[in-house]
Coordinates of C-alpha atoms (C1' of nucleotides) in Angstrom, one line a residue:
Chain Y
X1 CA -15.1 4.9 9.7
X2 CA -11.8 6.4 10.8
X3 CA -10.3 9.2 8.8
X4 CA -7.3 8.3 6.6
X5 CA -4.3 10.2 5.5
X6 CA -3.7 13.6 6.7
X7 CA -3.9 15.9 3.7
X8 CA -4.5 19.6 4.3
X9 CA -7.1 21.6 2.5
X10 CA -6.1 24.0 -0.3
X11 CA -8.0 26.2 -2.7
X12 CA -9.4 24.7 -5.9
X13 CA -7.7 26.5 -8.7
X14 CA -4.7 25.6 -10.8
X15 CA -4.2 22.2 -9.4
X16 CA -7.6 21.0 -10.3
X17 CA -7.2 22.0 -13.9
X18 CA -3.8 20.6 -14.1
X19 CA -4.8 17.3 -12.7
X20 CA -8.0 16.9 -14.7
X21 CA -6.7 18.1 -18.0
X22 CA -4.1 15.3 -18.2
X23 CA -5.9 12.4 -19.9
X24 CA -3.6 9.5 -19.5
X25 CA -3.7 5.7 -19.8
X26 CA -6.4 4.2 -17.6
X27 CA -5.3 2.1 -14.6
X28 CA -6.8 -0.8 -13.0
X29 CA -4.4 -1.2 -10.1
X30 CA -3.6 1.2 -7.3
X31 CA -1.7 1.7 -4.1
X32 CA -3.3 3.4 -1.2
X33 CA -1.5 4.6 1.9
X34 CA -2.8 4.4 5.4
X35 CA -1.2 4.9 8.8
X36 CA -1.3 1.7 11.0
X37 CA 0.1 3.4 14.1
X38 CA -1.7 6.0 16.3
X39 CA -1.2 9.6 15.5
X40 CA -3.5 12.3 16.7
X41 CA -4.8 15.1 14.5
X42 CA -7.1 17.6 16.2
X43 CA -7.7 15.0 18.9
X44 CA -8.7 12.3 16.5
X45 CA -6.6 9.1 16.0
X46 CA -5.6 8.7 12.4
X47 CA -4.7 5.0 12.9
X48 CA -6.2 2.7 10.2
X49 CA -4.3 -0.5 9.4
X50 CA -5.2 -3.3 7.1
X51 CA -6.3 -5.2 10.2
X52 CA -8.7 -2.4 11.0
X53 CA -10.2 -2.7 7.5
X54 CA -10.5 -6.4 8.1
X55 CA -12.5 -5.7 11.3
X56 CA -15.0 -3.4 9.5
X57 CA -18.5 -4.5 8.8
X58 CA -18.3 -6.6 5.6
X59 CA -14.5 -5.9 5.7
X60 CA -15.4 -2.7 3.8
X61 CA -14.9 0.9 4.6
X62 CA -14.9 4.3 2.9
X63 CA -11.6 5.9 2.1
X64 CA -12.4 9.3 3.5
X65 CA -10.2 12.2 4.4
X66 CA -8.1 12.5 1.2
X67 CA -7.5 16.2 0.5
X68 CA -5.3 16.2 -2.5
X69 CA -6.5 16.9 -6.0
X70 CA -4.6 14.3 -7.8
X71 CA -5.6 11.6 -5.4
X72 CA -9.2 12.9 -5.5
X73 CA -9.3 12.8 -9.3
X74 CA -8.2 9.2 -9.3
X75 CA -10.9 8.3 -6.8
X76 CA -13.6 10.4 -8.5
X77 CA -12.8 9.6 -12.2
X78 CA -10.7 6.5 -12.6
X79 CA -11.1 3.9 -9.9
X80 CA -13.6 1.2 -11.0
X81 CA -15.4 -1.5 -9.1
X82 CA -13.1 -4.6 -9.0
X83 CA -9.9 -2.7 -9.4
X84 CA -7.2 -4.1 -7.1
X85 CA -5.3 -2.1 -4.5
X86 CA -2.1 -2.5 -2.6
X87 CA -2.8 -1.5 1.0
X88 CA 0.3 0.3 2.1
X89 CA 1.3 1.0 5.7
X90 CA 2.9 4.4 5.9
X91 CA 4.4 6.6 8.6
X92 CA 5.2 3.6 10.9
X93 CA 8.1 1.6 12.1
X94 CA 8.2 -0.7 9.1
X95 CA 6.5 0.9 6.1
X96 CA 5.4 -1.3 3.2
X97 CA 2.7 -3.3 1.4
X98 CA 0.6 -5.3 3.8
X99 CA -2.2 -6.7 1.6
X100 CA -4.7 -6.4 -1.1
X101 CA -8.1 -4.9 -1.2
X102 CA -10.4 -3.9 -4.0
X103 CA -12.8 -1.1 -5.0
X104 CA -16.4 -2.0 -4.2
X105 CA -17.9 1.4 -4.7
X106 CA -16.8 4.1 -7.1
X107 CA -16.2 7.8 -6.4
X108 CA -18.9 9.6 -4.4
X109 CA -18.7 12.8 -2.2
X110 CA -16.6 12.6 1.0
X111 CA -19.1 13.6 3.6
X112 CA -16.4 14.2 6.2
X113 CA -15.6 17.4 4.4
X114 CA -19.0 18.7 5.5
X115 CA -18.6 17.8 9.1
X116 CA -17.3 20.7 11.2
X117 CA -16.1 18.3 13.9
X118 CA -14.1 16.1 11.5
X119 CA -10.4 16.7 11.4
X120 CA -10.7 16.9 7.6
X121 CA -13.5 19.4 7.5
X122 CA -13.3 21.8 4.6
X123 CA -15.6 24.8 4.7
X124 CA -15.1 25.3 1.0
X125 CA -16.7 21.9 0.2
X126 CA -20.4 22.5 -0.4
X127 CA -22.8 19.5 -0.4
X128 CA -24.3 20.9 -3.5
X129 CA -20.9 21.0 -5.2
X130 CA -18.6 18.6 -3.3
X131 CA -15.0 19.2 -3.6
X132 CA -13.7 15.9 -2.2
X133 CA -14.6 12.3 -3.1
X134 CA -13.9 8.9 -1.8
X135 CA -14.4 5.3 -2.8
X136 CA -15.3 2.2 -0.7
X137 CA -12.7 -0.5 -0.5
X138 CA -13.0 -4.1 0.7
X139 CA -10.3 -6.3 2.2
X140 CA -9.3 -9.1 0.0
X141 CA -6.3 -10.8 1.6
X142 CA -3.0 -10.2 3.4
X143 CA 0.1 -10.7 1.3
X144 CA 1.9 -14.0 2.0
X145 CA 4.6 -11.8 3.4
X146 CA 4.8 -8.1 4.1
X147 CA 6.8 -6.3 1.4
X148 CA 8.8 -3.6 3.1
X149 CA 9.5 -0.2 1.6
X150 CA 13.2 -0.9 1.9
X151 CA 12.9 -3.9 -0.5
X152 CA 10.9 -1.9 -3.0
X153 CA 13.3 1.0 -2.8
X154 CA 16.3 -1.3 -3.5
X155 CA 14.5 -2.7 -6.5
X156 CA 13.4 0.7 -7.7
X157 CA 17.0 1.9 -7.6
X158 CA 18.2 -1.3 -9.4
X159 CA 15.5 -1.0 -12.0
X160 CA 16.3 2.6 -12.7
X161 CA 19.8 1.4 -13.8
X162 CA 18.6 -1.8 -15.6
X163 CA 15.4 -0.4 -17.1
X164 CA 13.4 -2.9 -15.0
X165 CA 9.7 -2.9 -14.3
X166 CA 9.7 -0.8 -11.1
X167 CA 11.8 2.0 -12.5
X168 CA 8.8 4.4 -12.5
X169 CA 7.1 3.2 -9.4
X170 CA 5.0 6.1 -8.1
X171 CA 5.9 5.2 -4.5
X172 CA 9.2 6.9 -5.3
X173 CA 8.5 9.1 -8.3
X174 CA 5.4 10.6 -6.7
X175 CA 6.3 9.7 -3.1
X176 CA 3.8 12.0 -1.3
X177 CA 0.7 11.0 -3.2
X178 CA -1.5 8.9 -0.9
X179 CA -3.5 7.3 -3.8
X180 CA -1.2 6.1 -6.6
X181 CA -1.7 4.3 -9.9
X182 CA 0.2 1.1 -10.4
X183 CA 0.8 -0.3 -13.9
X184 CA -0.1 -3.9 -14.7
X185 CA 3.6 -4.6 -15.2
X186 CA 4.4 -3.2 -11.7
X187 CA 1.5 -5.0 -10.1
X188 CA 2.6 -8.4 -11.6
X189 CA 6.2 -7.9 -10.6
X190 CA 5.3 -7.0 -7.0
X191 CA 2.8 -9.9 -6.8
X192 CA 5.6 -12.3 -7.6
X193 CA 7.7 -10.8 -4.8
X194 CA 5.4 -12.3 -2.2
X195 CA 6.4 -15.8 -3.3
X196 CA 10.1 -15.0 -2.9
X197 CA 12.5 -14.6 0.0
X198 CA 12.9 -11.0 1.1
X199 CA 16.0 -9.4 -0.3
X200 CA 15.9 -6.4 1.9
Chain A
dG1 C1' 12.7 14.8 16.3
dC2 C1' 14.9 16.1 12.0
dC3 C1' 14.6 17.7 7.6
dA4 C1' 14.6 16.9 2.3
dA5 C1' 11.5 17.0 -1.1
dC6 C1' 7.8 18.9 -3.0
dG7 C1' 2.9 20.8 -3.3
dT8 C1' 0.5 25.2 -2.3
dT9 C1' -0.1 30.0 -1.6
dG10 C1' 0.1 34.7 -2.5
dG11 C1' 2.7 39.0 -3.8
dC12 C1' 4.1 41.0 -7.7
Chain T
dG1 C1' 1.9 33.5 -14.7
dC2 C1' 6.3 33.5 -12.1
dC3 C1' 8.5 32.1 -8.1
dA4 C1' 9.9 32.8 -3.1
dA5 C1' 8.1 31.6 1.2
dC6 C1' 5.6 28.5 3.6
dG7 C1' 3.5 24.1 5.0
dT8 C1' 3.2 19.2 4.8
dT9 C1' 4.7 14.5 4.0
dG10 C1' 6.9 10.7 5.4
dG11 C1' 11.4 8.2 5.6
dC12 C1' 15.2 8.2 8.5

DNA sequence: GCCAACGTTGGC
DNA sequence: GCCAACGTTGGC
């Protein structure tokens, strides 16, 4: 179970309140970022591609290592079994959406936060009062074609002008979040892209 | 490798 | 509770 995104620890104060207070629409679609190319953090390789997920036992793995409150809150409070997820490849030669997976286990404590040897260890996370949560995700399928960030970016810019479905895509409006909500409208639009020729 | 954007921290 | 300094993300 390789660690996922690099997200540094911070203290649990304002951000938690801010992030949990906001009761918003509930989502059933998500985008999760992972790095498909090797990058070492405290001597541990962060690489975890969709192919790596496919190779996992039962094609399922825990999404550990997220250390951002907004992302944690989505995993702890909002992600439900059966929700669909875009598996996004980030920090690599060609970033973009590679495939689809789904939630098979809802939020539970991220044990890597308790492990001193883990690169995402957080001494402030107490097993009796865990600070960080994760979900389990299962591979569903690859997209018929990889949808590159460049194509999504071009559409996002176009839609901002034309009031189109991707005008608020979190990939650009909350670019640094590693676990992002996707509206049904966004999901459906992107799902249709895989049947079309690339425009980027 | 650079660096803009933005989240977090900590002094006040 | 403001906000400048700092650190990180992640595309380029």
